[in-house]
Every structure is written in structure tokens, then in C-alpha cells.
mmCIF file of C-alpha atoms and ligand atoms in Angstrom:
data_model
loop_
_atom_site.group_PDB
_atom_site.id
_atom_site.type_symbol
_atom_site.label_atom_id
_atom_site.label_comp_id
_atom_site.label_asym_id
_atom_site.label_seq_id
_atom_site.Cartn_x
_atom_site.Cartn_y
_atom_site.Cartn_z
ATOM 1 C CA MET A 1 15.817 14.185 -23.243
ATOM 2 C CA ARG A 2 19.020 12.264 -22.649
ATOM 3 C CA LYS A 3 18.792 13.136 -18.966
ATOM 4 C CA SER A 4 15.251 11.820 -18.783
ATOM 5 C CA LEU A 5 16.235 8.533 -20.310
ATOM 6 C CA VAL A 6 19.059 8.218 -17.806
ATOM 7 C CA ALA A 7 16.627 8.870 -14.960
ATOM 8 C CA LEU A 8 14.199 6.283 -16.284
ATOM 9 C CA ALA A 9 16.961 3.753 -16.719
ATOM 10 C CA ALA A 10 18.136 4.458 -13.181
ATOM 11 C CA ALA A 11 14.699 3.616 -11.860
ATOM 12 C CA GLY A 12 14.860 0.345 -13.762
ATOM 13 C CA LEU A 13 11.877 1.298 -15.862
ATOM 14 C CA LEU A 14 13.486 1.445 -19.277
ATOM 15 C CA ALA A 15 15.266 -1.834 -18.729
ATOM 16 C CA SER A 16 11.965 -3.528 -17.991
ATOM 17 C CA GLY A 17 10.607 -2.134 -21.241
ATOM 18 C CA MET A 18 7.636 -0.708 -19.401
ATOM 19 C CA LEU A 19 8.324 2.920 -19.950
ATOM 20 C CA THR A 20 9.852 5.105 -22.647
ATOM 21 C CA ALA A 21 10.203 8.830 -22.709
ATOM 22 C CA CYS A 22 8.679 11.002 -25.405
ATOM 23 C CA ASP A 23 10.167 14.448 -25.706
ATOM 24 C CA ASP A 24 7.519 16.952 -26.603
ATOM 25 C CA GLY A 25 10.152 19.563 -27.385
ATOM 26 C CA ALA A 26 10.089 21.349 -24.059
ATOM 27 C CA ASP A 27 13.400 22.105 -22.412
ATOM 28 C CA PRO A 28 13.973 19.796 -19.460
ATOM 29 C CA GLY A 29 13.406 21.790 -16.309
ATOM 30 C CA ASP A 30 12.019 24.733 -18.224
ATOM 31 C CA ASN A 31 8.733 25.007 -16.434
ATOM 32 C CA GLY A 32 8.984 28.699 -15.830
ATOM 33 C CA ASP A 33 9.499 28.414 -12.109
ATOM 34 C CA ASN A 34 13.275 28.146 -12.043
ATOM 35 C CA GLY A 35 13.001 24.868 -10.164
ATOM 36 C CA ALA A 36 16.728 24.182 -10.391
ATOM 37 C CA ALA A 37 17.439 27.114 -8.075
ATOM 38 C CA THR A 38 15.099 25.772 -5.416
ATOM 39 C CA THR A 39 16.467 23.827 -2.487
ATOM 40 C CA PRO A 40 15.549 20.213 -3.088
ATOM 41 C CA GLY A 41 12.753 19.046 -0.892
ATOM 42 C CA LYS A 42 11.901 22.490 0.399
ATOM 43 C CA THR A 43 8.555 24.091 -0.370
ATOM 44 C CA SER A 44 9.306 26.306 -3.314
ATOM 45 C CA GLY A 45 6.337 28.583 -2.907
ATOM 46 C CA LYS A 46 5.598 27.940 -6.555
ATOM 47 C CA GLY A 47 5.925 25.092 -8.974
ATOM 48 C CA GLY A 48 7.426 21.732 -8.275
ATOM 49 C CA ILE A 49 5.661 18.437 -7.657
ATOM 50 C CA GLY A 50 2.880 18.016 -5.124
ATOM 51 C CA VAL A 51 2.159 14.739 -3.341
ATOM 52 C CA ILE A 52 -0.894 14.094 -1.167
ATOM 53 C CA LEU A 53 -0.900 10.967 1.004
ATOM 54 C CA PRO A 54 -4.120 9.754 2.659
ATOM 55 C CA ASP A 55 -3.657 9.325 6.416
ATOM 56 C CA THR A 56 -1.194 8.361 9.125
ATOM 57 C CA LYS A 57 -3.244 5.725 10.945
ATOM 58 C CA SER A 58 -4.303 2.972 8.554
ATOM 59 C CA SER A 59 -0.731 1.880 7.905
ATOM 60 C CA GLN A 60 2.733 2.876 9.076
ATOM 61 C CA ARG A 61 3.785 3.303 5.440
ATOM 62 C CA TRP A 62 2.025 6.635 4.835
ATOM 63 C CA SER A 63 3.891 8.491 7.585
ATOM 64 C CA THR A 64 7.294 6.875 7.157
ATOM 65 C CA ASP A 65 8.072 4.807 4.063
ATOM 66 C CA ASP A 66 6.246 6.619 1.269
ATOM 67 C CA PRO A 67 7.355 10.151 2.197
ATOM 68 C CA ARG A 68 10.920 9.025 2.854
ATOM 69 C CA TYR A 69 11.402 7.258 -0.495
ATOM 70 C CA LEU A 70 9.509 9.860 -2.531
ATOM 71 C CA GLN A 71 11.489 12.715 -0.971
ATOM 72 C CA ALA A 72 14.776 10.907 -1.627
ATOM 73 C CA ALA A 73 13.874 10.448 -5.302
ATOM 74 C CA PHE A 74 12.899 14.112 -5.731
ATOM 75 C CA ASP A 75 16.013 15.266 -3.888
ATOM 76 C CA ALA A 76 18.247 13.093 -6.053
ATOM 77 C CA ALA A 77 16.731 14.731 -9.140
ATOM 78 C CA LYS A 78 16.955 18.182 -7.497
ATOM 79 C CA VAL A 79 13.291 18.753 -8.218
ATOM 80 C CA PRO A 80 11.300 20.729 -5.636
ATOM 81 C CA ALA A 81 8.481 18.773 -4.063
ATOM 82 C CA GLN A 82 5.890 19.201 -1.357
ATOM 83 C CA ILE A 83 4.666 16.031 0.325
ATOM 84 C CA VAL A 84 1.592 16.494 2.487
ATOM 85 C CA ASN A 85 -0.803 14.163 4.297
ATOM 86 C CA ALA A 86 -4.600 14.572 4.476
ATOM 87 C CA GLU A 87 -4.795 12.833 7.896
ATOM 88 C CA GLY A 88 -7.856 10.835 6.878
ATOM 89 C CA ASP A 89 -9.970 13.920 6.107
ATOM 90 C CA LYS A 90 -11.483 14.135 2.609
ATOM 91 C CA GLU A 91 -12.215 17.864 2.830
ATOM 92 C CA ASN A 92 -8.651 18.416 3.952
ATOM 93 C CA PHE A 93 -7.488 16.297 1.003
ATOM 94 C CA LYS A 94 -9.296 18.645 -1.397
ATOM 95 C CA ARG A 95 -8.051 21.759 0.429
ATOM 96 C CA LEU A 96 -4.466 20.540 0.299
ATOM 97 C CA ALA A 97 -4.815 19.934 -3.440
ATOM 98 C CA GLU A 98 -6.247 23.423 -3.912
ATOM 99 C CA GLY A 99 -3.293 24.875 -1.995
ATOM 100 C CA LEU A 100 -0.723 22.949 -4.022
ATOM 101 C CA LEU A 101 -2.396 23.940 -7.293
ATOM 102 C CA ASP A 102 -2.529 27.574 -6.174
ATOM 103 C CA ASP A 103 1.170 27.227 -5.431
ATOM 104 C CA GLY A 104 1.672 26.307 -9.060
ATOM 105 C CA VAL A 105 2.693 22.654 -8.837
ATOM 106 C CA LYS A 106 3.208 21.167 -12.276
ATOM 107 C CA VAL A 107 2.345 17.599 -11.295
ATOM 108 C CA LEU A 108 0.143 16.114 -8.581
ATOM 109 C CA VAL A 109 0.688 12.643 -7.141
ATOM 110 C CA ILE A 110 -2.264 11.445 -5.055
ATOM 111 C CA ALA A 111 -3.191 8.433 -2.941
ATOM 112 C CA ASN A 112 -6.909 9.063 -2.517
ATOM 113 C CA LEU A 113 -9.164 8.635 0.512
ATOM 114 C CA ASP A 114 -12.061 7.727 -1.733
ATOM 115 C CA SER A 115 -12.774 8.007 -5.428
ATOM 116 C CA GLY A 116 -15.254 10.890 -5.061
ATOM 117 C CA SER A 117 -12.843 13.326 -3.408
ATOM 118 C CA GLY A 118 -10.002 11.939 -5.550
ATOM 119 C CA LYS A 119 -11.948 12.732 -8.709
ATOM 120 C CA ALA A 120 -12.730 16.268 -7.496
ATOM 121 C CA VAL A 121 -8.984 16.821 -7.091
ATOM 122 C CA ILE A 122 -8.176 15.365 -10.505
ATOM 123 C CA ASP A 123 -10.847 17.550 -12.163
ATOM 124 C CA ASN A 124 -9.434 20.601 -10.416
ATOM 125 C CA ALA A 125 -5.888 19.747 -11.550
ATOM 126 C CA LYS A 126 -6.944 19.039 -15.122
ATOM 127 C CA ALA A 127 -8.793 22.359 -15.346
ATOM 128 C CA ARG A 128 -5.436 23.970 -14.597
ATOM 129 C CA GLY A 129 -3.450 21.824 -17.020
ATOM 130 C CA VAL A 130 -1.726 19.853 -14.254
ATOM 131 C CA SER A 131 -0.981 16.142 -14.769
ATOM 132 C CA VAL A 132 -2.073 13.694 -12.077
ATOM 133 C CA ILE A 133 -0.574 10.368 -11.069
ATOM 134 C CA ASP A 134 -2.748 8.004 -9.012
ATOM 135 C CA TYR A 135 -0.348 6.617 -6.428
ATOM 136 C CA ASP A 136 -1.026 3.141 -5.009
ATOM 137 C CA ARG A 137 -4.848 3.559 -5.135
ATOM 138 C CA MET A 138 -6.754 4.013 -8.378
ATOM 139 C CA THR A 139 -9.302 6.826 -8.364
ATOM 140 C CA LEU A 140 -12.285 5.115 -9.982
ATOM 141 C CA ASN A 141 -13.774 7.118 -12.827
ATOM 142 C CA GLY A 142 -11.113 9.691 -11.945
ATOM 143 C CA GLY A 143 -9.221 10.001 -15.205
ATOM 144 C CA ALA A 144 -5.683 10.313 -13.797
ATOM 145 C CA ASP A 145 -2.932 10.397 -16.432
ATOM 146 C CA TYR A 146 -1.010 7.498 -14.870
ATOM 147 C CA TYR A 147 -1.408 4.863 -12.178
ATOM 148 C CA VAL A 148 1.496 3.465 -10.155
ATOM 149 C CA SER A 149 0.893 0.575 -7.775
ATOM 150 C CA PHE A 150 1.413 -3.138 -7.153
ATOM 151 C CA ASP A 151 -0.313 -6.191 -8.529
ATOM 152 C CA ASN A 152 -2.986 -5.859 -5.867
ATOM 153 C CA GLU A 153 -4.905 -9.039 -6.697
ATOM 154 C CA GLN A 154 -1.648 -10.899 -6.324
ATOM 155 C CA VAL A 155 -1.309 -9.386 -2.814
ATOM 156 C CA GLY A 156 -4.617 -11.056 -1.903
ATOM 157 C CA LYS A 157 -3.633 -14.343 -3.513
ATOM 158 C CA LEU A 158 -0.419 -14.446 -1.485
ATOM 159 C CA GLN A 159 -2.370 -13.786 1.716
ATOM 160 C CA ALA A 160 -4.840 -16.609 1.085
ATOM 161 C CA THR A 161 -2.238 -19.101 -0.116
ATOM 162 C CA HIS A 162 -0.228 -18.580 3.054
ATOM 163 C CA LEU A 163 -3.309 -18.697 5.258
ATOM 164 C CA LYS A 164 -4.004 -22.120 3.725
ATOM 165 C CA SER A 165 -0.479 -23.325 4.552
ATOM 166 C CA CYS A 166 -0.701 -21.970 8.110
ATOM 167 C CA LEU A 167 -4.087 -23.647 8.662
ATOM 168 C CA LYS A 168 -2.651 -26.897 7.358
ATOM 169 C CA ALA A 169 0.349 -26.617 9.677
ATOM 170 C CA LYS A 170 -1.964 -26.014 12.662
ATOM 171 C CA LYS A 171 -3.809 -29.267 11.870
ATOM 172 C CA THR A 172 -7.105 -27.865 13.095
ATOM 173 C CA SER A 173 -9.500 -30.722 13.791
ATOM 174 C CA GLY A 174 -12.668 -30.552 11.711
ATOM 175 C CA THR A 175 -13.363 -28.112 8.916
ATOM 176 C CA PRO A 176 -11.656 -24.753 9.504
ATOM 177 C CA VAL A 177 -13.850 -21.684 9.822
ATOM 178 C CA VAL A 178 -12.249 -18.724 8.048
ATOM 179 C CA ALA A 179 -13.109 -15.083 8.807
ATOM 180 C CA GLU A 180 -12.317 -12.185 6.491
ATOM 181 C CA LEU A 181 -11.531 -8.707 7.783
ATOM 182 C CA ASN A 182 -11.319 -6.608 4.636
ATOM 183 C CA GLY A 183 -9.962 -3.095 4.129
ATOM 184 C CA SER A 184 -12.088 -0.044 3.420
ATOM 185 C CA LEU A 185 -14.802 -0.283 0.788
ATOM 186 C CA THR A 186 -13.838 3.224 -0.315
ATOM 187 C CA ASP A 187 -10.375 1.953 -1.343
ATOM 188 C CA ASN A 188 -10.323 0.166 -4.694
ATOM 189 C CA ASN A 189 -7.257 -1.735 -3.475
ATOM 190 C CA ALA A 190 -9.348 -3.342 -0.724
ATOM 191 C CA THR A 191 -11.641 -4.685 -3.446
ATOM 192 C CA LEU A 192 -8.684 -5.967 -5.443
ATOM 193 C CA PHE A 193 -7.074 -7.626 -2.410
ATOM 194 C CA LYS A 194 -10.407 -9.317 -1.696
ATOM 195 C CA ASN A 195 -10.806 -10.435 -5.313
ATOM 196 C CA GLY A 196 -7.357 -11.978 -4.976
ATOM 197 C CA TYR A 197 -7.913 -13.815 -1.690
ATOM 198 C CA ASP A 198 -11.439 -14.884 -2.525
ATOM 199 C CA SER A 199 -10.174 -16.431 -5.761
ATOM 200 C CA VAL A 200 -8.219 -18.812 -3.506
ATOM 201 C CA LEU A 201 -10.682 -19.145 -0.601
ATOM 202 C CA GLN A 202 -13.981 -19.414 -2.497
ATOM 203 C CA PRO A 203 -13.104 -22.798 -4.042
ATOM 204 C CA MET A 204 -12.234 -23.982 -0.515
ATOM 205 C CA TYR A 205 -15.660 -22.877 0.737
ATOM 206 C CA ASP A 206 -17.396 -24.321 -2.328
ATOM 207 C CA SER A 207 -15.738 -27.700 -1.863
ATOM 208 C CA ALA A 208 -16.579 -27.665 1.872
ATOM 209 C CA GLN A 209 -12.882 -27.811 2.815
ATOM 210 C CA TYR A 210 -13.392 -24.552 4.721
ATOM 211 C CA ILE A 211 -16.455 -23.041 6.303
ATOM 212 C CA LYS A 212 -17.036 -19.432 5.360
ATOM 213 C CA GLY A 213 -17.152 -17.397 8.557
ATOM 214 C CA PRO A 214 -17.916 -13.696 8.982
ATOM 215 C CA ASP A 215 -16.733 -11.380 6.224
ATOM 216 C CA GLN A 216 -16.685 -7.623 6.754
ATOM 217 C CA PHE A 217 -15.115 -4.431 5.397
ATOM 218 C CA VAL A 218 -13.544 -2.042 7.907
ATOM 219 C CA PRO A 219 -14.452 1.604 7.221
ATOM 220 C CA ASP A 220 -11.349 3.691 6.439
ATOM 221 C CA TRP A 221 -9.130 0.746 7.398
ATOM 222 C CA ASP A 222 -9.616 1.990 10.977
ATOM 223 C CA ASN A 223 -7.706 -0.364 13.266
ATOM 224 C CA ASP A 224 -9.809 0.453 16.354
ATOM 225 C CA GLU A 225 -12.994 -0.270 14.443
ATOM 226 C CA GLY A 226 -11.345 -3.422 13.096
ATOM 227 C CA ARG A 227 -10.739 -4.562 16.676
ATOM 228 C CA GLU A 228 -14.377 -4.020 17.586
ATOM 229 C CA ILE A 229 -15.638 -5.725 14.456
ATOM 230 C CA PHE A 230 -13.429 -8.744 15.066
ATOM 231 C CA ALA A 231 -14.433 -8.931 18.738
ATOM 232 C CA GLN A 232 -18.060 -9.131 17.550
ATOM 233 C CA MET A 233 -17.151 -11.752 14.961
ATOM 234 C CA LEU A 234 -15.509 -13.912 17.595
ATOM 235 C CA LYS A 235 -18.493 -13.542 19.883
ATOM 236 C CA GLN A 236 -20.798 -14.831 17.158
ATOM 237 C CA PHE A 237 -18.363 -17.445 15.826
ATOM 238 C CA PRO A 238 -16.187 -18.544 18.788
ATOM 239 C CA ASN A 239 -14.748 -21.310 16.628
ATOM 240 C CA ILE A 240 -12.961 -19.105 14.043
ATOM 241 C CA ASP A 241 -9.841 -21.026 12.963
ATOM 242 C CA GLY A 242 -8.127 -18.543 10.651
ATOM 243 C CA VAL A 243 -8.397 -14.856 9.793
ATOM 244 C CA LEU A 244 -7.686 -13.224 6.475
ATOM 245 C CA ALA A 245 -6.878 -9.727 7.730
ATOM 246 C CA ALA A 246 -6.177 -7.333 4.863
ATOM 247 C CA ASN A 247 -3.182 -5.523 6.353
ATOM 248 C CA ASP A 248 -0.851 -5.589 9.347
ATOM 249 C CA GLY A 249 -2.858 -2.956 11.245
ATOM 250 C CA LEU A 250 -6.042 -5.002 10.995
ATOM 251 C CA GLY A 251 -4.050 -8.187 11.658
ATOM 252 C CA ASN A 252 -2.742 -6.671 14.876
ATOM 253 C CA ALA A 253 -6.266 -5.643 15.888
ATOM 254 C CA VAL A 254 -7.318 -9.281 15.454
ATOM 255 C CA ILE A 255 -4.284 -10.525 17.401
ATOM 256 C CA GLU A 256 -5.102 -8.186 20.285
ATOM 257 C CA VAL A 257 -8.603 -9.678 20.522
ATOM 258 C CA LEU A 258 -7.206 -13.211 20.239
ATOM 259 C CA LYS A 259 -4.704 -12.445 23.013
ATOM 260 C CA GLU A 260 -7.525 -11.511 25.377
ATOM 261 C CA LYS A 261 -8.982 -14.979 24.769
ATOM 262 C CA LYS A 262 -5.543 -16.642 24.871
ATOM 263 C CA LEU A 263 -6.118 -17.770 21.302
ATOM 264 C CA ASN A 264 -3.165 -15.954 19.744
ATOM 265 C CA GLY A 265 -0.731 -18.248 17.994
ATOM 266 C CA ARG A 266 -3.475 -20.841 17.592
ATOM 267 C CA VAL A 267 -5.482 -18.927 15.017
ATOM 268 C CA PRO A 268 -3.411 -17.937 11.965
ATOM 269 C CA VAL A 269 -3.805 -14.297 10.928
ATOM 270 C CA THR A 270 -2.530 -12.649 7.743
ATOM 271 C CA GLY A 271 -1.334 -9.106 7.091
ATOM 272 C CA GLN A 272 0.261 -6.757 4.607
ATOM 273 C CA ASP A 273 2.870 -3.969 4.496
ATOM 274 C CA ALA A 274 5.720 -5.591 6.443
ATOM 275 C CA THR A 275 5.319 -3.078 9.254
ATOM 276 C CA VAL A 276 7.577 -3.451 12.299
ATOM 277 C CA GLU A 277 4.511 -4.449 14.330
ATOM 278 C CA GLY A 278 3.457 -7.060 11.755
ATOM 279 C CA LEU A 279 6.971 -8.482 11.507
ATOM 280 C CA GLN A 280 7.249 -8.707 15.301
ATOM 281 C CA ASN A 281 3.880 -10.487 15.381
ATOM 282 C CA ILE A 282 5.327 -12.967 12.879
ATOM 283 C CA LEU A 283 8.466 -13.472 15.003
ATOM 284 C CA ALA A 284 6.252 -14.079 18.049
ATOM 285 C CA GLY A 285 4.268 -16.715 16.128
ATOM 286 C CA ASP A 286 1.036 -14.702 16.344
ATOM 287 C CA GLN A 287 0.888 -13.779 12.668
ATOM 288 C CA CYS A 288 1.142 -16.210 9.770
ATOM 289 C CA MET A 289 2.552 -13.851 7.154
ATOM 290 C CA THR A 290 2.717 -10.345 5.800
ATOM 291 C CA VAL A 291 3.110 -9.001 2.277
ATOM 292 C CA TYR A 292 6.208 -6.951 1.584
ATOM 293 C CA LYS A 293 5.593 -4.332 -1.044
ATOM 294 C CA SER A 294 8.815 -2.531 -1.915
ATOM 295 C CA ILE A 295 7.664 1.028 -1.332
ATOM 296 C CA LYS A 296 11.041 2.164 -2.637
ATOM 297 C CA LYS A 297 10.273 0.675 -6.050
ATOM 298 C CA GLU A 298 6.762 2.100 -6.059
ATOM 299 C CA ALA A 299 7.949 5.551 -4.935
ATOM 300 C CA ASP A 300 10.834 5.543 -7.418
ATOM 301 C CA ALA A 301 8.479 4.650 -10.271
ATOM 302 C CA ALA A 302 6.007 7.394 -9.329
ATOM 303 C CA ALA A 303 8.755 9.966 -8.747
ATOM 304 C CA THR A 304 10.428 9.144 -12.061
ATOM 305 C CA LEU A 305 7.153 9.644 -13.913
ATOM 306 C CA ALA A 306 6.400 12.848 -11.999
ATOM 307 C CA ILE A 307 9.868 14.245 -12.708
ATOM 308 C CA GLU A 308 9.490 13.519 -16.431
ATOM 309 C CA LEU A 309 6.132 15.287 -16.479
ATOM 310 C CA TYR A 310 7.593 18.178 -14.497
ATOM 311 C CA LYS A 311 10.297 18.520 -17.131
ATOM 312 C CA GLY A 312 7.683 18.728 -19.839
ATOM 313 C CA ASN A 313 8.073 15.187 -21.160
ATOM 314 C CA LYS A 314 5.185 12.802 -21.668
ATOM 315 C CA PRO A 315 6.398 9.342 -20.646
ATOM 316 C CA VAL A 316 4.867 6.459 -22.551
ATOM 317 C CA VAL A 317 3.928 3.681 -20.150
ATOM 318 C CA GLY A 318 2.657 0.248 -20.919
ATOM 319 C CA PRO A 319 0.687 -1.885 -20.314
ATOM 320 C CA LYS A 320 -2.504 -0.108 -19.391
ATOM 321 C CA ILE A 321 -5.072 -1.044 -16.789
ATOM 322 C CA LYS A 322 -8.819 -0.678 -17.118
ATOM 323 C CA ASP A 323 -10.663 1.653 -14.796
ATOM 324 C CA PRO A 324 -13.636 -0.632 -14.022
ATOM 325 C CA GLU A 325 -16.013 2.325 -13.620
ATOM 326 C CA SER A 326 -15.211 4.564 -16.579
ATOM 327 C CA GLY A 327 -13.882 1.772 -18.821
ATOM 328 C CA ALA A 328 -10.874 3.989 -19.622
ATOM 329 C CA TYR A 329 -7.426 2.429 -19.956
ATOM 330 C CA VAL A 330 -4.857 4.099 -17.710
ATOM 331 C CA PRO A 331 -1.078 3.742 -18.253
ATOM 332 C CA PHE A 332 -0.011 1.533 -15.351
ATOM 333 C CA LEU A 333 3.327 0.863 -13.679
ATOM 334 C CA SER A 334 3.053 -2.172 -11.416
ATOM 335 C CA GLN A 335 5.430 -3.797 -8.947
ATOM 336 C CA ALA A 336 5.380 -7.356 -7.628
ATOM 337 C CA PRO A 337 4.495 -8.052 -3.967
ATOM 338 C CA VAL A 338 6.473 -10.603 -1.927
ATOM 339 C CA ALA A 339 5.073 -12.865 0.801
ATOM 340 C CA ILE A 340 7.020 -12.807 4.069
ATOM 341 C CA THR A 341 6.944 -15.509 6.724
ATOM 342 C CA VAL A 342 9.343 -16.219 9.551
ATOM 343 C CA LYS A 343 11.425 -18.196 7.016
ATOM 344 C CA ASN A 344 12.320 -15.244 4.783
ATOM 345 C CA ILE A 345 11.800 -12.367 7.199
ATOM 346 C CA LYS A 346 15.430 -11.347 6.602
ATOM 347 C CA THR A 347 14.445 -10.114 3.128
ATOM 348 C CA VAL A 348 12.998 -6.869 4.480
ATOM 349 C CA ILE A 349 16.185 -6.145 6.415
ATOM 350 C CA ASN A 350 18.486 -7.060 3.537
ATOM 351 C CA ASP A 351 16.420 -4.751 1.337
ATOM 352 C CA GLY A 352 16.922 -1.850 3.757
ATOM 353 C CA PHE A 353 13.165 -1.543 4.305
ATOM 354 C CA VAL A 354 13.310 -2.199 8.049
ATOM 355 C CA THR A 355 16.404 -1.880 10.234
ATOM 356 C CA LYS A 356 17.537 -4.618 12.577
ATOM 357 C CA GLN A 357 17.438 -2.104 15.463
ATOM 358 C CA ALA A 358 13.797 -1.307 14.777
ATOM 359 C CA LEU A 359 12.742 -4.947 14.487
ATOM 360 C CA CYS A 360 14.972 -6.707 16.974
ATOM 361 C CA THR A 361 14.218 -4.692 20.088
ATOM 362 C CA LYS A 362 15.072 -6.288 23.445
ATOM 363 C CA GLU A 363 11.909 -8.381 23.601
ATOM 364 C CA TYR A 364 12.511 -9.759 20.091
ATOM 365 C CA GLN A 365 16.299 -10.264 20.123
ATOM 366 C CA GLN A 366 16.166 -13.986 20.747
ATOM 367 C CA LEU A 367 13.374 -14.480 18.197
ATOM 368 C CA CYS A 368 15.402 -12.479 15.682
ATOM 369 C CA ARG A 369 18.394 -14.740 16.239
ATOM 370 C CA GLU A 370 16.181 -17.813 15.811
ATOM 371 C CA ALA A 371 14.893 -16.348 12.548
ATOM 372 C CA GLY A 372 18.488 -16.050 11.344
ATOM 373 C CA ILE A 373 18.724 -12.258 11.657
ATOM 374 C CA LYS A 374 22.333 -11.709 12.619
HETATM 375 C C1 BGC B 401 -2.514 0.120 0.563
HETATM 376 C C2 BGC B 401 -1.988 -0.725 1.700
HETATM 377 C C3 BGC B 401 -2.393 -0.125 3.038
HETATM 378 C C4 BGC B 401 -3.875 0.219 3.069
HETATM 379 C C5 BGC B 401 -4.251 0.996 4.302
HETATM 380 C C6 BGC B 401 -3.989 0.317 0.714
HETATM 381 O O1 BGC B 401 -4.508 1.077 -0.326
HETATM 382 O O2 BGC B 401 -2.203 -0.496 -0.657
HETATM 383 O O3 BGC B 401 -0.582 -0.827 1.601
HETATM 384 O O4 BGC B 401 -2.146 -1.039 4.068
HETATM 385 O O5 BGC B 401 -4.224 0.983 1.939
HETATM 386 O O6 BGC B 401 -3.591 2.207 4.329
#
């Protein structure tokens, strides 16, 4: 119990008063699989913590940041973990879960591909007495034991607020036409981001300060499809003045289309995830902003919860968030997103999220210097 409290405090969760540990009497680590003897991070063959990430294409984070920070947290706690990726395939997602459960994982951490397949996995886990943490994306009507994410409406608000500033700075003549390229309808986060940005943009449309342009969801956050959708949008509305793109991948798809028309840099585009590509687009003046979500904080929070559950504790987390479909209240650990523009781009380097080498490649060295990255 003492150990668990130390771990929670280390993750900054106790200090924030969001999480307390409840010992249910089980011996820490006594899960019957002798986890302590297992090499950290190596597949144990039985037991441990299983993590399923959604894909490797919709955002850089799923193949690099999330696995790296989650693995580090499990390694530090010497808890065996298997981190796998469904590569965008819902059947594969379910198969991977089946495999991990057959392996005897004690806890499952999932970032779903859609709520239907997510729920099937949660039902399967529950039938075997395994706790589930929804990671980053809530499985609607899923019934996970915990949800760890960001304030996703705030992500959208930051995007729209900065798009407004960028449009103002561009001094577009006439009333700006704003297009929205949303994430995947199957991802509850995409809905929350949109709720957030529309709460800022709708009043602008209503008061005729902006003209509402095309507004479309991109299936599976697919960047190639995003490019095609935006190319169509621009064909129909050649006078688009600003684009609310839901993440850096979609933002880059938009920028590629704008580049073909030599419109890049003139039409502000938003993003999310502080990917190297998104940050370089900001340095080049092609992208207005991105949203930095500290994946380390999110991964640490999820790993800390998972480790407590693995040890047989039942962490008490507050506040709770309502699952809009089932009406159930799910214990929720939330982190704050940060808007990044060229002015504070250094933040992501200072935070160790992106290295200077990765960002300031030859082509971007001068722009990095101008942005104050030493
Ligand atoms: C995540 C974003 C990511 C998007 C596409 C969302 O659920 O919150 O960080 O860009 O999925 O993978």
C-alpha cells in the first residue's frame, strides 16, 4: 500500500488530489504470475498489463510517443507489459485483446478504433475479471473502469481561438470563409474537439463575422482521404480563408493541397499533437498552431492506474465523466492541452517531447534559430 501511494505521488496524481489508493487487502504484486521475476517490458507469456493502441497512420503519437512513455512507466515499476498496435483493423484489435486475455493479463489499457469493437473487448475482459482503462478515447457505452485523457473540448477551443487570431493577423479582405476538416466520426474525441471549436466558431458564423464553409469528418482520420476531401472542398469553395483541421496529419494534408495552388501560408490551418511535421509546418509559416498534449503525463497517469490495478488495488479517481450514451459516470483522469505557435514552440523541446535534432533538420535550422531554438 505504501508503495502504491509513492507511485501515485510520483506521477503527481496524489498531489493534485485527483486520485487516492484503496487497498483491498491484496498483497502488492501478488497476482499469482510472479511478475517481479519477469524482465520489465518483455512479454511475460502470462500476466502483466496489456495495452492496445489503434493505428500507426492517423498520428505519429501512436507509433512513437505513447508506446515509449507507457513502456518507460511500466519498466520503472518493474511490471511486465505488452504494448501492441491494431494497425487500424478492428478485427485485429479484438484478436489482439483475445490474445492478451488468453495470456492472462490482469489489466487492459485500450485506445479504441470505434466504440463497437472497443465494447466487445471490454465485455470480453470483464467476463474474465480483467479491469479495463480507456486510454485517450472513451468507448461509448463501453463500461470501462477508468478513463484517462485530456480535456478534449478544450483542445478544440484552443484550435478555434488561435485560428481566429491567425485570420485576424492575415487581414483577409471581406468576411472570412472557414472550412472544418474534422477527425473520424467513430472517435468520440473527434466529436469533443468539434464541440470545442464549434463553441468558438458558431457565434462567429451566427454574427456573420465568418462564413461557414464546408464541414466534413474524415473516416478513420485517414490523411490521404483528408487530402482528397480538402481538394474537393477547395474546388467547390476556392475562396476558403481558414481551415480548422483537427490534427497535424489532416493539417498537413490541407497544406499539401494549398501548396499545389500556391496558397500555403496565406490560408491559416490548425493542427494537434505537436508532431515534428506539424511543428515544421508552423516554423515554415504554413500552419497557424498545433496543440501540445503531454503524452508523458497521459501515459504516466494511465500506467500508474494500471499498475495499481495489477497490484490488486482499486484506485479511487475523481472527478467522474459522463458516458453520453450509457449515462454512466466513469472515473476520469484528465490533463490540460497547451496551444503551440511559433512564439512558444520551444516548449515542446524544453519538455523533452521533441528533440532539437528531429525538429531543426538542415532545411529548418535557420527557422529554428529565428524561433529562438538554440
Ligand atoms: C487523439 C489525437 C489523434 C487522433 C488521431 C485522437 O483520438 O486524441 O491525439 O491525433 O486521435 O489519431
